[in-house]
Every structure is written in structure tokens, then in C-alpha cells.
PDB file of C-alpha atoms and ligand atoms in Angstrom:
ATOM      1  CA  UNK A   1       4.179  16.650   6.844  1.00  0.00           C
ATOM      2  CA  UNK A   2       6.524  13.702   7.263  1.00  0.00           C
ATOM      3  CA  UNK A   3       5.659  10.464   5.461  1.00  0.00           C
ATOM      4  CA  UNK A   4       7.084   6.953   5.421  1.00  0.00           C
ATOM      5  CA  UNK A   5       6.151   4.021   3.205  1.00  0.00           C
ATOM      6  CA  UNK A   6       7.693   0.964   4.836  1.00  0.00           C
ATOM      7  CA  UNK A   7       8.139  -2.142   2.704  1.00  0.00           C
ATOM      8  CA  UNK A   8       9.732  -5.460   3.622  1.00  0.00           C
ATOM      9  CA  UNK A   9      13.122  -4.453   2.199  1.00  0.00           C
ATOM     10  CA  UNK A  10      12.786  -0.778   1.200  1.00  0.00           C
ATOM     11  CA  UNK A  11      11.425   2.385   2.758  1.00  0.00           C
ATOM     12  CA  UNK A  12      10.519   5.624   1.013  1.00  0.00           C
ATOM     13  CA  UNK A  13      10.583   8.656   3.292  1.00  0.00           C
ATOM     14  CA  UNK A  14       9.381  12.145   2.424  1.00  0.00           C
ATOM     15  CA  UNK A  15       8.976  15.644   3.774  1.00  0.00           C
ATOM     16  CA  UNK A  16       5.983  17.357   2.138  1.00  0.00           C
ATOM     17  CA  UNK A  17       4.324  20.754   2.293  1.00  0.00           C
ATOM     18  CA  UNK A  18       0.615  21.259   2.983  1.00  0.00           C
ATOM     19  CA  UNK A  19      -0.296  20.706  -0.666  1.00  0.00           C
ATOM     20  CA  UNK A  20       1.413  17.300  -0.568  1.00  0.00           C
ATOM     21  CA  UNK A  21       4.343  18.538  -2.696  1.00  0.00           C
ATOM     22  CA  UNK A  22       7.544  16.736  -1.660  1.00  0.00           C
ATOM     23  CA  UNK A  23      10.299  18.997  -0.311  1.00  0.00           C
ATOM     24  CA  UNK A  24      12.580  15.991   0.095  1.00  0.00           C
ATOM     25  CA  UNK A  25      12.231  12.294  -0.667  1.00  0.00           C
ATOM     26  CA  UNK A  26      14.579   9.333  -0.356  1.00  0.00           C
ATOM     27  CA  UNK A  27      14.532   5.546  -0.743  1.00  0.00           C
ATOM     28  CA  UNK A  28      16.525   3.401   1.683  1.00  0.00           C
ATOM     29  CA  UNK A  29      17.062  -0.286   2.238  1.00  0.00           C
ATOM     30  CA  UNK A  30      15.572  -1.572   5.502  1.00  0.00           C
ATOM     31  CA  UNK A  31      14.582  -4.822   7.149  1.00  0.00           C
ATOM     32  CA  UNK A  32      11.101  -4.665   8.617  1.00  0.00           C
ATOM     33  CA  UNK A  33      11.827  -8.082  10.091  1.00  0.00           C
ATOM     34  CA  UNK A  34      14.207  -6.377  12.557  1.00  0.00           C
ATOM     35  CA  UNK A  35      11.071  -5.381  14.488  1.00  0.00           C
ATOM     36  CA  UNK A  36       9.283  -2.116  15.271  1.00  0.00           C
ATOM     37  CA  UNK A  37      11.611  -0.517  17.833  1.00  0.00           C
ATOM     38  CA  UNK A  38      14.787  -0.439  15.687  1.00  0.00           C
ATOM     39  CA  UNK A  39      12.876   0.332  12.480  1.00  0.00           C
ATOM     40  CA  UNK A  40      10.867   3.216  13.975  1.00  0.00           C
ATOM     41  CA  UNK A  41      13.979   4.606  15.679  1.00  0.00           C
ATOM     42  CA  UNK A  42      15.685   4.513  12.284  1.00  0.00           C
ATOM     43  CA  UNK A  43      12.687   6.254  10.633  1.00  0.00           C
ATOM     44  CA  UNK A  44      12.787   9.018  13.251  1.00  0.00           C
ATOM     45  CA  UNK A  45      16.496   9.529  12.682  1.00  0.00           C
ATOM     46  CA  UNK A  46      16.115   9.722   8.871  1.00  0.00           C
ATOM     47  CA  UNK A  47      13.171  12.126   9.193  1.00  0.00           C
ATOM     48  CA  UNK A  48      15.174  14.429  11.477  1.00  0.00           C
ATOM     49  CA  UNK A  49      18.106  14.376   9.037  1.00  0.00           C
ATOM     50  CA  UNK A  50      15.648  15.222   6.243  1.00  0.00           C
ATOM     51  CA  UNK A  51      14.318  18.198   8.230  1.00  0.00           C
ATOM     52  CA  UNK A  52      17.870  19.428   8.957  1.00  0.00           C
ATOM     53  CA  UNK A  53      18.928  19.090   5.316  1.00  0.00           C
ATOM     54  CA  UNK A  54      15.802  20.986   4.162  1.00  0.00           C
ATOM     55  CA  UNK A  55      16.194  23.745   6.757  1.00  0.00           C
ATOM     56  CA  UNK A  56      12.787  22.978   8.294  1.00  0.00           C
ATOM     57  CA  UNK A  57      12.582  23.108  12.099  1.00  0.00           C
ATOM     58  CA  UNK A  58      10.849  20.114  13.703  1.00  0.00           C
ATOM     59  CA  UNK A  59       8.298  22.456  15.340  1.00  0.00           C
ATOM     60  CA  UNK A  60       6.813  23.233  11.911  1.00  0.00           C
ATOM     61  CA  UNK A  61       5.849  19.590  11.302  1.00  0.00           C
ATOM     62  CA  UNK A  62       2.072  19.212  11.599  1.00  0.00           C
ATOM     63  CA  UNK A  63       1.543  15.498  11.090  1.00  0.00           C
ATOM     64  CA  UNK A  64       3.049  12.109  10.308  1.00  0.00           C
ATOM     65  CA  UNK A  65       1.806   9.438   7.910  1.00  0.00           C
ATOM     66  CA  UNK A  66       3.092   5.867   7.836  1.00  0.00           C
ATOM     67  CA  UNK A  67       2.130   2.921   5.645  1.00  0.00           C
ATOM     68  CA  UNK A  68       3.064  -0.679   6.424  1.00  0.00           C
ATOM     69  CA  UNK A  69       2.537  -3.908   4.438  1.00  0.00           C
ATOM     70  CA  UNK A  70      -0.053  -5.481   6.709  1.00  0.00           C
ATOM     71  CA  UNK A  71      -3.527  -5.018   8.189  1.00  0.00           C
ATOM     72  CA  UNK A  72      -3.801  -1.987  10.493  1.00  0.00           C
ATOM     73  CA  UNK A  73      -6.459  -0.803  12.919  1.00  0.00           C
ATOM     74  CA  UNK A  74      -6.401   2.869  11.945  1.00  0.00           C
ATOM     75  CA  UNK A  75      -8.252   3.849  15.141  1.00  0.00           C
ATOM     76  CA  UNK A  76      -5.356   2.626  17.287  1.00  0.00           C
ATOM     77  CA  UNK A  77      -2.498   2.834  14.760  1.00  0.00           C
ATOM     78  CA  UNK A  78      -1.466  -0.755  15.401  1.00  0.00           C
ATOM     79  CA  UNK A  79      -0.860  -3.783  13.172  1.00  0.00           C
ATOM     80  CA  UNK A  80      -3.830  -5.994  13.993  1.00  0.00           C
ATOM     81  CA  UNK A  81      -2.470  -9.459  13.452  1.00  0.00           C
ATOM     82  CA  UNK A  82       0.705 -11.323  12.727  1.00  0.00           C
ATOM     83  CA  UNK A  83       1.978 -11.373   9.176  1.00  0.00           C
ATOM     84  CA  UNK A  84       5.264 -12.950   8.037  1.00  0.00           C
ATOM     85  CA  UNK A  85       6.449  -9.617   6.592  1.00  0.00           C
ATOM     86  CA  UNK A  86       5.955  -7.844   9.947  1.00  0.00           C
ATOM     87  CA  UNK A  87       7.277 -10.219  12.608  1.00  0.00           C
ATOM     88  CA  UNK A  88       6.969  -8.689  16.073  1.00  0.00           C
ATOM     89  CA  UNK A  89       4.853  -5.739  14.894  1.00  0.00           C
ATOM     90  CA  UNK A  90       1.490  -7.136  15.962  1.00  0.00           C
ATOM     91  CA  UNK A  91      -0.197  -4.759  18.429  1.00  0.00           C
ATOM     92  CA  UNK A  92       2.924  -2.572  18.703  1.00  0.00           C
ATOM     93  CA  UNK A  93       1.848   1.059  19.385  1.00  0.00           C
ATOM     94  CA  UNK A  94       3.379   2.458  16.169  1.00  0.00           C
ATOM     95  CA  UNK A  95       1.182   5.555  16.076  1.00  0.00           C
ATOM     96  CA  UNK A  96       1.472   6.402  19.776  1.00  0.00           C
ATOM     97  CA  UNK A  97       5.232   5.956  19.766  1.00  0.00           C
ATOM     98  CA  UNK A  98       5.763   8.314  16.802  1.00  0.00           C
ATOM     99  CA  UNK A  99       3.258  10.855  18.180  1.00  0.00           C
ATOM    100  CA  UNK A 100       5.223  10.979  21.441  1.00  0.00           C
ATOM    101  CA  UNK A 101       8.535  11.423  19.617  1.00  0.00           C
ATOM    102  CA  UNK A 102       7.312  14.319  17.444  1.00  0.00           C
ATOM    103  CA  UNK A 103       4.410  15.766  19.473  1.00  0.00           C
ATOM    104  CA  UNK A 104       2.028  15.791  16.460  1.00  0.00           C
ATOM    105  CA  UNK A 105      -0.719  13.531  15.105  1.00  0.00           C
ATOM    106  CA  UNK A 106       0.289  10.379  13.252  1.00  0.00           C
ATOM    107  CA  UNK A 107      -1.802   8.155  10.976  1.00  0.00           C
ATOM    108  CA  UNK A 108      -0.793   4.555  10.312  1.00  0.00           C
ATOM    109  CA  UNK A 109      -2.474   2.542   7.568  1.00  0.00           C
ATOM    110  CA  UNK A 110      -1.742  -0.438   5.349  1.00  0.00           C
ATOM    111  CA  UNK A 111       0.208   0.135   2.143  1.00  0.00           C
ATOM    112  CA  UNK A 112      -2.576  -0.684  -0.333  1.00  0.00           C
ATOM    113  CA  UNK A 113      -4.871   1.885   1.310  1.00  0.00           C
ATOM    114  CA  UNK A 114      -2.138   4.539   1.248  1.00  0.00           C
ATOM    115  CA  UNK A 115      -1.370   3.753  -2.405  1.00  0.00           C
ATOM    116  CA  UNK A 116      -5.064   3.939  -3.327  1.00  0.00           C
ATOM    117  CA  UNK A 117      -5.378   7.352  -1.702  1.00  0.00           C
ATOM    118  CA  UNK A 118      -2.155   8.633  -3.284  1.00  0.00           C
ATOM    119  CA  UNK A 119      -3.201   7.428  -6.733  1.00  0.00           C
ATOM    120  CA  UNK A 120      -6.700   8.857  -6.402  1.00  0.00           C
ATOM    121  CA  UNK A 121      -5.604  12.348  -5.371  1.00  0.00           C
ATOM    122  CA  UNK A 122      -2.734  12.540  -7.856  1.00  0.00           C
ATOM    123  CA  UNK A 123      -4.139  10.987 -11.014  1.00  0.00           C
ATOM    124  CA  UNK A 124      -7.887  10.429 -10.635  1.00  0.00           C
ATOM    125  CA  UNK A 125      -9.345  13.064  -8.278  1.00  0.00           C
ATOM    126  CA  UNK A 126     -12.687  13.145 -10.098  1.00  0.00           C
ATOM    127  CA  UNK A 127     -13.097   9.372 -10.536  1.00  0.00           C
ATOM    128  CA  UNK A 128     -15.091   7.345  -8.045  1.00  0.00           C
ATOM    129  CA  UNK A 129     -14.976   4.608  -6.960  1.00  0.00           C
ATOM    130  CA  UNK A 130     -11.290   3.866  -7.487  1.00  0.00           C
ATOM    131  CA  UNK A 131     -10.059   0.341  -6.805  1.00  0.00           C
ATOM    132  CA  UNK A 132      -6.310   0.044  -6.290  1.00  0.00           C
ATOM    133  CA  UNK A 133      -4.677  -3.389  -6.295  1.00  0.00           C
ATOM    134  CA  UNK A 134      -1.072  -3.865  -5.245  1.00  0.00           C
ATOM    135  CA  UNK A 135       0.681  -6.995  -6.497  1.00  0.00           C
ATOM    136  CA  UNK A 136       4.226  -7.248  -5.175  1.00  0.00           C
ATOM    137  CA  UNK A 137       5.585  -9.663  -2.557  1.00  0.00           C
ATOM    138  CA  UNK A 138       1.955  -9.986  -1.418  1.00  0.00           C
ATOM    139  CA  UNK A 139      -1.415  -8.880  -2.804  1.00  0.00           C
ATOM    140  CA  UNK A 140      -3.701  -6.227  -1.283  1.00  0.00           C
ATOM    141  CA  UNK A 141      -6.295  -3.669  -2.325  1.00  0.00           C
ATOM    142  CA  UNK A 142      -7.711  -0.309  -1.308  1.00  0.00           C
ATOM    143  CA  UNK A 143     -10.932   1.406  -2.361  1.00  0.00           C
ATOM    144  CA  UNK A 144     -11.517   5.170  -2.522  1.00  0.00           C
ATOM    145  CA  UNK A 145     -15.131   6.344  -2.748  1.00  0.00           C
ATOM    146  CA  UNK A 146     -15.871  10.064  -3.185  1.00  0.00           C
ATOM    147  CA  UNK A 147     -12.317  10.897  -2.156  1.00  0.00           C
ATOM    148  CA  UNK A 148     -12.349   8.839   1.044  1.00  0.00           C
ATOM    149  CA  UNK A 149     -10.940   5.421   1.816  1.00  0.00           C
ATOM    150  CA  UNK A 150     -13.516   2.735   2.355  1.00  0.00           C
ATOM    151  CA  UNK A 151     -12.937   1.340   5.851  1.00  0.00           C
ATOM    152  CA  UNK A 152     -13.878  -2.138   6.931  1.00  0.00           C
ATOM    153  CA  UNK A 153     -15.110  -3.034  10.381  1.00  0.00           C
ATOM    154  CA  UNK A 154     -11.833  -4.554  11.580  1.00  0.00           C
ATOM    155  CA  UNK A 155      -9.096  -3.052   9.423  1.00  0.00           C
ATOM    156  CA  UNK A 156      -9.052  -6.044   7.096  1.00  0.00           C
ATOM    157  CA  UNK A 157     -10.648  -4.376   4.047  1.00  0.00           C
ATOM    158  CA  UNK A 158      -8.922  -5.114   0.758  1.00  0.00           C
ATOM    159  CA  UNK A 159      -7.111  -8.177   2.067  1.00  0.00           C
ATOM    160  CA  UNK A 160      -7.791 -10.085  -1.158  1.00  0.00           C
ATOM    161  CA  UNK A 161      -4.475 -11.945  -1.182  1.00  0.00           C
ATOM    162  CA  UNK A 162      -5.958 -14.628   1.042  1.00  0.00           C
ATOM    163  CA  UNK A 163      -9.122 -15.289  -0.932  1.00  0.00           C
ATOM    164  CA  UNK A 164      -9.123 -19.058  -1.475  1.00  0.00           C
ATOM    165  CA  UNK A 165      -9.080 -19.787  -5.191  1.00  0.00           C
ATOM    166  CA  UNK A 166      -9.075 -23.559  -4.818  1.00  0.00           C
ATOM    167  CA  UNK A 167     -11.441 -25.452  -2.599  1.00  0.00           C
ATOM    168  CA  UNK A 168      -9.158 -28.481  -2.370  1.00  0.00           C
ATOM    169  CA  UNK A 169      -6.667 -28.865   0.474  1.00  0.00           C
ATOM    170  CA  UNK A 170      -3.901 -29.668  -1.975  1.00  0.00           C
ATOM    171  CA  UNK A 171      -3.461 -26.078  -3.203  1.00  0.00           C
ATOM    172  CA  UNK A 172      -0.087 -24.381  -2.647  1.00  0.00           C
ATOM    173  CA  UNK A 173       0.719 -23.451   0.945  1.00  0.00           C
ATOM    174  CA  UNK A 174       0.325 -19.726   1.686  1.00  0.00           C
ATOM    175  CA  UNK A 175       2.424 -17.703   4.157  1.00  0.00           C
ATOM    176  CA  UNK A 176      -0.771 -17.309   6.216  1.00  0.00           C
ATOM    177  CA  UNK A 177      -0.771 -21.072   6.845  1.00  0.00           C
ATOM    178  CA  UNK A 178      -3.780 -21.869   4.653  1.00  0.00           C
ATOM    179  CA  UNK A 179      -3.707 -23.636   1.312  1.00  0.00           C
ATOM    180  CA  UNK A 180      -5.007 -22.329  -1.996  1.00  0.00           C
ATOM    181  CA  UNK A 181      -4.898 -18.558  -1.316  1.00  0.00           C
ATOM    182  CA  UNK A 182      -4.619 -16.183  -4.296  1.00  0.00           C
ATOM    183  CA  UNK A 183      -1.237 -14.981  -2.946  1.00  0.00           C
ATOM    184  CA  UNK A 184       0.102 -18.542  -2.826  1.00  0.00           C
ATOM    185  CA  UNK A 185      -0.260 -18.767  -6.634  1.00  0.00           C
ATOM    186  CA  UNK A 186      -0.142 -15.248  -8.045  1.00  0.00           C
ATOM    187  CA  UNK A 187       1.968 -12.990  -5.773  1.00  0.00           C
ATOM    188  CA  UNK A 188       5.503 -11.913  -6.586  1.00  0.00           C
ATOM    189  CA  UNK A 189       6.697 -14.180  -3.779  1.00  0.00           C
ATOM    190  CA  UNK A 190       4.941 -17.186  -5.356  1.00  0.00           C
ATOM    191  CA  UNK A 191       6.300 -16.452  -8.833  1.00  0.00           C
ATOM    192  CA  UNK A 192       9.836 -16.004  -7.492  1.00  0.00           C
ATOM    193  CA  UNK A 193       9.575 -19.351  -5.716  1.00  0.00           C
ATOM    194  CA  UNK A 194       8.296 -21.066  -8.886  1.00  0.00           C
ATOM    195  CA  UNK A 195      11.201 -19.659 -10.909  1.00  0.00           C
ATOM    196  CA  UNK A 196      13.753 -20.620  -8.248  1.00  0.00           C
ATOM    197  CA  UNK A 197      12.442 -24.190  -8.429  1.00  0.00           C
ATOM    198  CA  UNK A 198      13.386 -24.071 -12.114  1.00  0.00           C
ATOM    199  CA  UNK A 199      16.914 -22.962 -11.281  1.00  0.00           C
ATOM    200  CA  UNK A 200      16.585 -19.207 -11.848  1.00  0.00           C
ATOM    201  CA  UNK A 201      18.249 -16.703  -9.493  1.00  0.00           C
ATOM    202  CA  UNK A 202      15.167 -14.680  -8.444  1.00  0.00           C
ATOM    203  CA  UNK A 203      15.169 -13.721  -4.756  1.00  0.00           C
ATOM    204  CA  UNK A 204      12.066 -11.495  -4.826  1.00  0.00           C
ATOM    205  CA  UNK A 205       9.167 -10.109  -6.842  1.00  0.00           C
ATOM    206  CA  UNK A 206      11.258  -7.292  -8.346  1.00  0.00           C
ATOM    207  CA  UNK A 207      13.639  -9.902  -9.763  1.00  0.00           C
ATOM    208  CA  UNK A 208      10.678 -11.671 -11.392  1.00  0.00           C
ATOM    209  CA  UNK A 209       9.762  -8.417 -13.115  1.00  0.00           C
ATOM    210  CA  UNK A 210      13.353  -7.848 -14.223  1.00  0.00           C
ATOM    211  CA  UNK A 211      13.518 -11.373 -15.659  1.00  0.00           C
ATOM    212  CA  UNK A 212      10.155 -11.008 -17.444  1.00  0.00           C
ATOM    213  CA  UNK A 213      11.301  -7.668 -18.873  1.00  0.00           C
ATOM    214  CA  UNK A 214      14.211  -9.416 -20.619  1.00  0.00           C
ATOM    215  CA  UNK A 215      11.699 -11.562 -22.511  1.00  0.00           C
ATOM    216  CA  UNK A 216      12.367 -14.707 -20.427  1.00  0.00           C
ATOM    217  CA  UNK A 217       9.654 -17.077 -21.653  1.00  0.00           C
ATOM    218  CA  UNK A 218       8.803 -18.829 -18.377  1.00  0.00           C
ATOM    219  CA  UNK A 219       8.845 -15.606 -16.296  1.00  0.00           C
ATOM    220  CA  UNK A 220       6.555 -13.965 -18.868  1.00  0.00           C
ATOM    221  CA  UNK A 221       4.215 -16.969 -18.856  1.00  0.00           C
ATOM    222  CA  UNK A 222       4.009 -16.995 -15.054  1.00  0.00           C
ATOM    223  CA  UNK A 223       3.372 -13.250 -14.852  1.00  0.00           C
ATOM    224  CA  UNK A 224       0.604 -13.517 -17.449  1.00  0.00           C
ATOM    225  CA  UNK A 225      -0.920 -16.508 -15.669  1.00  0.00           C
ATOM    226  CA  UNK A 226      -0.891 -14.515 -12.405  1.00  0.00           C
ATOM    227  CA  UNK A 227      -2.704 -11.672 -14.177  1.00  0.00           C
ATOM    228  CA  UNK A 228      -5.442 -14.046 -15.346  1.00  0.00           C
ATOM    229  CA  UNK A 229      -5.943 -15.538 -11.867  1.00  0.00           C
ATOM    230  CA  UNK A 230      -5.999 -12.102 -10.221  1.00  0.00           C
ATOM    231  CA  UNK A 231      -8.402 -10.934 -12.941  1.00  0.00           C
ATOM    232  CA  UNK A 232     -10.738 -13.764 -11.929  1.00  0.00           C
ATOM    233  CA  UNK A 233     -10.851 -12.528  -8.331  1.00  0.00           C
ATOM    234  CA  UNK A 234     -11.113  -8.886  -9.380  1.00  0.00           C
ATOM    235  CA  UNK A 235     -14.108  -9.685 -11.591  1.00  0.00           C
ATOM    236  CA  UNK A 236     -16.054 -10.187  -8.368  1.00  0.00           C
ATOM    237  CA  UNK A 237     -14.754  -6.911  -6.919  1.00  0.00           C
ATOM    238  CA  UNK A 238     -15.626  -5.035 -10.117  1.00  0.00           C
ATOM    239  CA  UNK A 239     -19.132  -6.526 -10.168  1.00  0.00           C
ATOM    240  CA  UNK A 240     -19.604  -5.536  -6.525  1.00  0.00           C
ATOM    241  CA  UNK A 241     -18.190  -2.001  -6.672  1.00  0.00           C
ATOM    242  CA  UNK A 242     -18.609  -0.925 -10.316  1.00  0.00           C
ATOM    243  CA  UNK A 243     -15.417   1.164 -10.074  1.00  0.00           C
ATOM    244  CA  UNK A 244     -14.573   3.883 -12.579  1.00  0.00           C
ATOM    245  CA  UNK A 245     -10.829   3.132 -12.294  1.00  0.00           C
ATOM    246  CA  UNK A 246      -8.888  -0.028 -11.469  1.00  0.00           C
ATOM    247  CA  UNK A 247      -5.284   0.994 -10.840  1.00  0.00           C
ATOM    248  CA  UNK A 248      -2.700  -1.797 -10.645  1.00  0.00           C
ATOM    249  CA  UNK A 249       0.394  -1.105  -8.573  1.00  0.00           C
ATOM    250  CA  UNK A 250       3.328  -2.960  -7.074  1.00  0.00           C
ATOM    251  CA  UNK A 251       6.135  -4.712  -8.922  1.00  0.00           C
ATOM    252  CA  UNK A 252       4.021  -6.850 -11.252  1.00  0.00           C
ATOM    253  CA  UNK A 253       2.133  -3.843 -12.604  1.00  0.00           C
ATOM    254  CA  UNK A 254       5.401  -2.803 -14.269  1.00  0.00           C
ATOM    255  CA  UNK A 255       4.951  -5.695 -16.732  1.00  0.00           C
ATOM    256  CA  UNK A 256       2.472  -4.861 -19.488  1.00  0.00           C
ATOM    257  CA  UNK A 257       1.672  -8.578 -20.034  1.00  0.00           C
ATOM    258  CA  UNK A 258       0.370  -8.628 -16.455  1.00  0.00           C
ATOM    259  CA  UNK A 259      -1.891  -5.583 -16.880  1.00  0.00           C
ATOM    260  CA  UNK A 260      -3.126  -6.974 -20.204  1.00  0.00           C
ATOM    261  CA  UNK A 261      -3.972 -10.353 -18.651  1.00  0.00           C
ATOM    262  CA  UNK A 262      -5.945  -8.737 -15.791  1.00  0.00           C
ATOM    263  CA  UNK A 263      -7.889  -6.692 -18.365  1.00  0.00           C
ATOM    264  CA  UNK A 264      -8.534  -9.705 -20.580  1.00  0.00           C
ATOM    265  CA  UNK A 265      -9.962 -11.777 -17.743  1.00  0.00           C
ATOM    266  CA  UNK A 266     -11.988  -8.904 -16.296  1.00  0.00           C
ATOM    267  CA  UNK A 267     -13.761  -8.193 -19.539  1.00  0.00           C
ATOM    268  CA  UNK A 268     -14.455 -11.927 -19.998  1.00  0.00           C
ATOM    269  CA  UNK A 269     -15.916 -12.368 -16.526  1.00  0.00           C
ATOM    270  CA  UNK A 270     -17.973  -9.222 -15.893  1.00  0.00           C
ATOM    271  CA  UNK A 271     -21.211  -7.906 -17.307  1.00  0.00           C
ATOM    272  CA  UNK A 272     -20.855  -5.074 -19.835  1.00  0.00           C
ATOM    273  CA  UNK A 273     -22.597  -2.597 -17.524  1.00  0.00           C
ATOM    274  CA  UNK A 274     -19.952  -3.194 -14.815  1.00  0.00           C
ATOM    275  CA  UNK A 275     -16.978  -2.842 -17.133  1.00  0.00           C
ATOM    276  CA  UNK A 276     -18.167  -0.479 -19.867  1.00  0.00           C
ATOM    277  CA  UNK A 277     -16.801   2.682 -18.254  1.00  0.00           C
ATOM    278  CA  UNK A 278     -13.985   0.982 -16.349  1.00  0.00           C
ATOM    279  CA  UNK A 279     -10.426   2.126 -16.968  1.00  0.00           C
ATOM    280  CA  UNK A 280      -7.772  -0.453 -16.073  1.00  0.00           C
ATOM    281  CA  UNK A 281      -4.394   1.245 -15.730  1.00  0.00           C
ATOM    282  CA  UNK A 282      -0.952   0.732 -14.248  1.00  0.00           C
ATOM    283  CA  UNK A 283      -0.331   3.070 -11.316  1.00  0.00           C
ATOM    284  CA  UNK A 284       0.938   6.419 -12.549  1.00  0.00           C
ATOM    285  CA  UNK A 285       2.864   6.961  -9.319  1.00  0.00           C
ATOM    286  CA  UNK A 286       4.615   3.585  -9.397  1.00  0.00           C
ATOM    287  CA  UNK A 287       6.893   3.102  -6.385  1.00  0.00           C
ATOM    288  CA  UNK A 288       5.938   6.547  -5.026  1.00  0.00           C
ATOM    289  CA  UNK A 289       2.229   5.756  -4.549  1.00  0.00           C
ATOM    290  CA  UNK A 290       2.701   4.606  -0.938  1.00  0.00           C
ATOM    291  CA  UNK A 291       4.654   7.600   0.311  1.00  0.00           C
ATOM    292  CA  UNK A 292       2.390  10.072  -1.524  1.00  0.00           C
ATOM    293  CA  UNK A 293      -0.594   8.351   0.079  1.00  0.00           C
ATOM    294  CA  UNK A 294       1.012   8.311   3.530  1.00  0.00           C
ATOM    295  CA  UNK A 295       1.536  12.080   3.284  1.00  0.00           C
ATOM    296  CA  UNK A 296      -2.090  12.456   2.192  1.00  0.00           C
ATOM    297  CA  UNK A 297      -3.291  10.411   5.188  1.00  0.00           C
ATOM    298  CA  UNK A 298      -1.428  12.782   7.510  1.00  0.00           C
ATOM    299  CA  UNK A 299      -2.709  15.838   5.663  1.00  0.00           C
ATOM    300  CA  UNK A 300      -6.341  14.698   5.874  1.00  0.00           C
ATOM    301  CA  UNK A 301      -5.968  14.134   9.607  1.00  0.00           C
ATOM    302  CA  UNK A 302      -4.370  17.545  10.187  1.00  0.00           C
ATOM    303  CA  UNK A 303      -7.079  19.303   8.138  1.00  0.00           C
ATOM    304  CA  UNK A 304     -10.012  17.254   9.494  1.00  0.00           C
ATOM    305  CA  UNK A 305     -12.919  19.202  10.990  1.00  0.00           C
ATOM    306  CA  UNK A 306     -12.119  17.774  14.441  1.00  0.00           C
ATOM    307  CA  UNK A 307      -8.459  18.796  14.281  1.00  0.00           C
ATOM    308  CA  UNK A 308      -9.301  22.304  13.032  1.00  0.00           C
ATOM    309  CA  UNK A 309     -11.908  22.680  15.805  1.00  0.00           C
ATOM    310  CA  UNK A 310      -9.297  21.636  18.389  1.00  0.00           C
ATOM    311  CA  UNK A 311      -6.783  24.115  16.997  1.00  0.00           C
ATOM    312  CA  UNK A 312      -9.332  26.949  16.974  1.00  0.00           C
ATOM    313  CA  UNK A 313     -10.511  26.119  20.513  1.00  0.00           C
ATOM    314  CA  UNK A 314      -6.904  26.328  21.672  1.00  0.00           C
ATOM    315  CA  UNK A 315      -6.507  29.807  20.170  1.00  0.00           C
ATOM    316  CA  UNK A 316      -9.953  31.227  20.979  1.00  0.00           C
ATOM    317  CA  UNK A 317      -9.771  34.359  23.135  1.00  0.00           C
ATOM    318  CA  UNK A 318     -12.338  34.782  25.944  1.00  0.00           C
ATOM    319  CA  UNK A 319     -15.140  37.178  24.999  1.00  0.00           C
ATOM    320  CA  UNK A 320     -14.963  40.257  27.274  1.00  0.00           C
TER     321      UNK A 320
HETATM  322 ZN1   ZN B 401      -3.112 -16.922   2.659  1.00  0.00          ZN
END
């Protein structure tokens, strides 16, 4: 299995066996903004180098899994609408292109879904439902119920970053063009912008985390405030889903003040029966959740009843 977790500035690539165990894994710097053709050509090249270095012939690869930071129609393997992080990727045939290059099935999904699946199978295989929330440059969520990802009708499930948290038109402007979205106040991008306006050198959400980890008072305050606001929105999700586990991933989940603030607000805003058995945790996989989940997506496709039926039909000998 070959897996790729593509972020705005970093990609994690892996070669895994059929149990999901990584045979090779590497993190590289990339620029998704360069567009799909150069980025996917680069991914193919790195994957082939990984196979060569591991002594695995390309013919033994059974499936590909790719996660991207945007909404995906899993049925077609395409990014469904424009997002600022994925300029030029909308409607590009990511899945079909990679399937043609390698001659095996490929699954493309959004990063929060892949992370949710990776976290579920690695750390919480017996816990259902599991709600995974990624808070990094943007904010997204994935839900795993009885071991399977919950799919929306149009590939937009879990897109909680653009829930409007203010009804007034004077809320902060979001990258989606609307005002008052959760992501415009509480994402890593928003916190980095707020700190830059105060003269700090924080280009991205990881820098916010690094600053907060040094005990910087304003960075810590902003991260905690973001946790409270996200906790407000998640109180609705917890009331709706009654999850057993809420796993927080992405850069901000590395700050314990953030996780604590989400917890604090959740327990204030939900009924005891919704939250009594809820475990709120930071992702155990951390930065690896996406690539582990991407490998799992490929594995589930390769081992699906339909795929096994197709393989058996191809091998079936005629009865004499
Ligand atoms: Zn928005």
C-alpha cells in the first residue's frame, strides 16, 4: 500500500504492508499551491524511490491512499470545490490520474476523514462513535461509526470550520469569503494573523504552537480562547452524536491549554448523559494520523467485498 498525506506545506508519504505497518515513511516540504499536476508527479516520483529503497517491486503494490486538506467527492476522487489551500485542484481527476500511473485502485479523501480513520483503527478500535477534529491552518472533522467513516451526501461532512459563530456581518473575514466563520476566529491561520498584527514573527499555525509552548502570554491566551470557541461548536456535535471519543488533532492539539479549554467548554455546554462517558484526548498519532489513515483507506478498498469478488472472478477456473 502506498499512502500520501498532503498538507499545504508538508507531505507525509508511506509504504505500508497489508496490516498497515509502515515499511518506509518520510516527511517532505511541498507546495500544494503549485497545482495538482506537478504535485502528483512529485508524489509518484517519491513513491517510486520509496519502493526502490525498500526493495519492493511496483507490481506488488495493491492500492493507493491519498488525503488532501479540502472537501473530496470520494466516489470520483476529486476535490469538489475551490479552497484557498488547493488552488487549481477543483475537479482535477486525482484518483484517476494516480490509478493510471500505478494500475491499482486509489482512494482520495479529505485529511480530517483520513485522520479520524487512522486514529480509530490505531488507538480506539472498540470505541464508537469517534469524532476527530483537526485544528491546524484550517478546521475540519471526521466521524467514524462502527469502524466506518460517516459519509455525507456531497462530500462536505465534517466541514465545521465554516460554521458561522456570529450572526453579524462585521465578524472577521474568512478565507471562504464569508464573515464570522469558526475558522476566521479560531484556526491556526487566524491565530497567526492575530499575533502578526501584534508584531510577532508567526508565519503559520505551527509557529503559534511553538510560541505558546514557550509560555508567551498572548499566544497562550489566544490558543485557549480558540479552544473555548471550538468547544462551543463541538458541544452541538457531541449532543448530536454522543461520541465515545473526541480526538483533537492538528497543530493546536499539541498545546494542552487548547485541549483543556475544549474540554472545559464541552462539559459546560452539554447534558451529562451526552458527556458522561466521553473521552476528550489529543490525537495519539499526532502528525502521522493522516498518512496512517490514508493507508487504511487504501487497505479497506483493496479488501472490500467488491474488490475481493472481482479478484476471485478473475482467477476462477471454468468448471469442466
Ligand atoms: Zn468560512
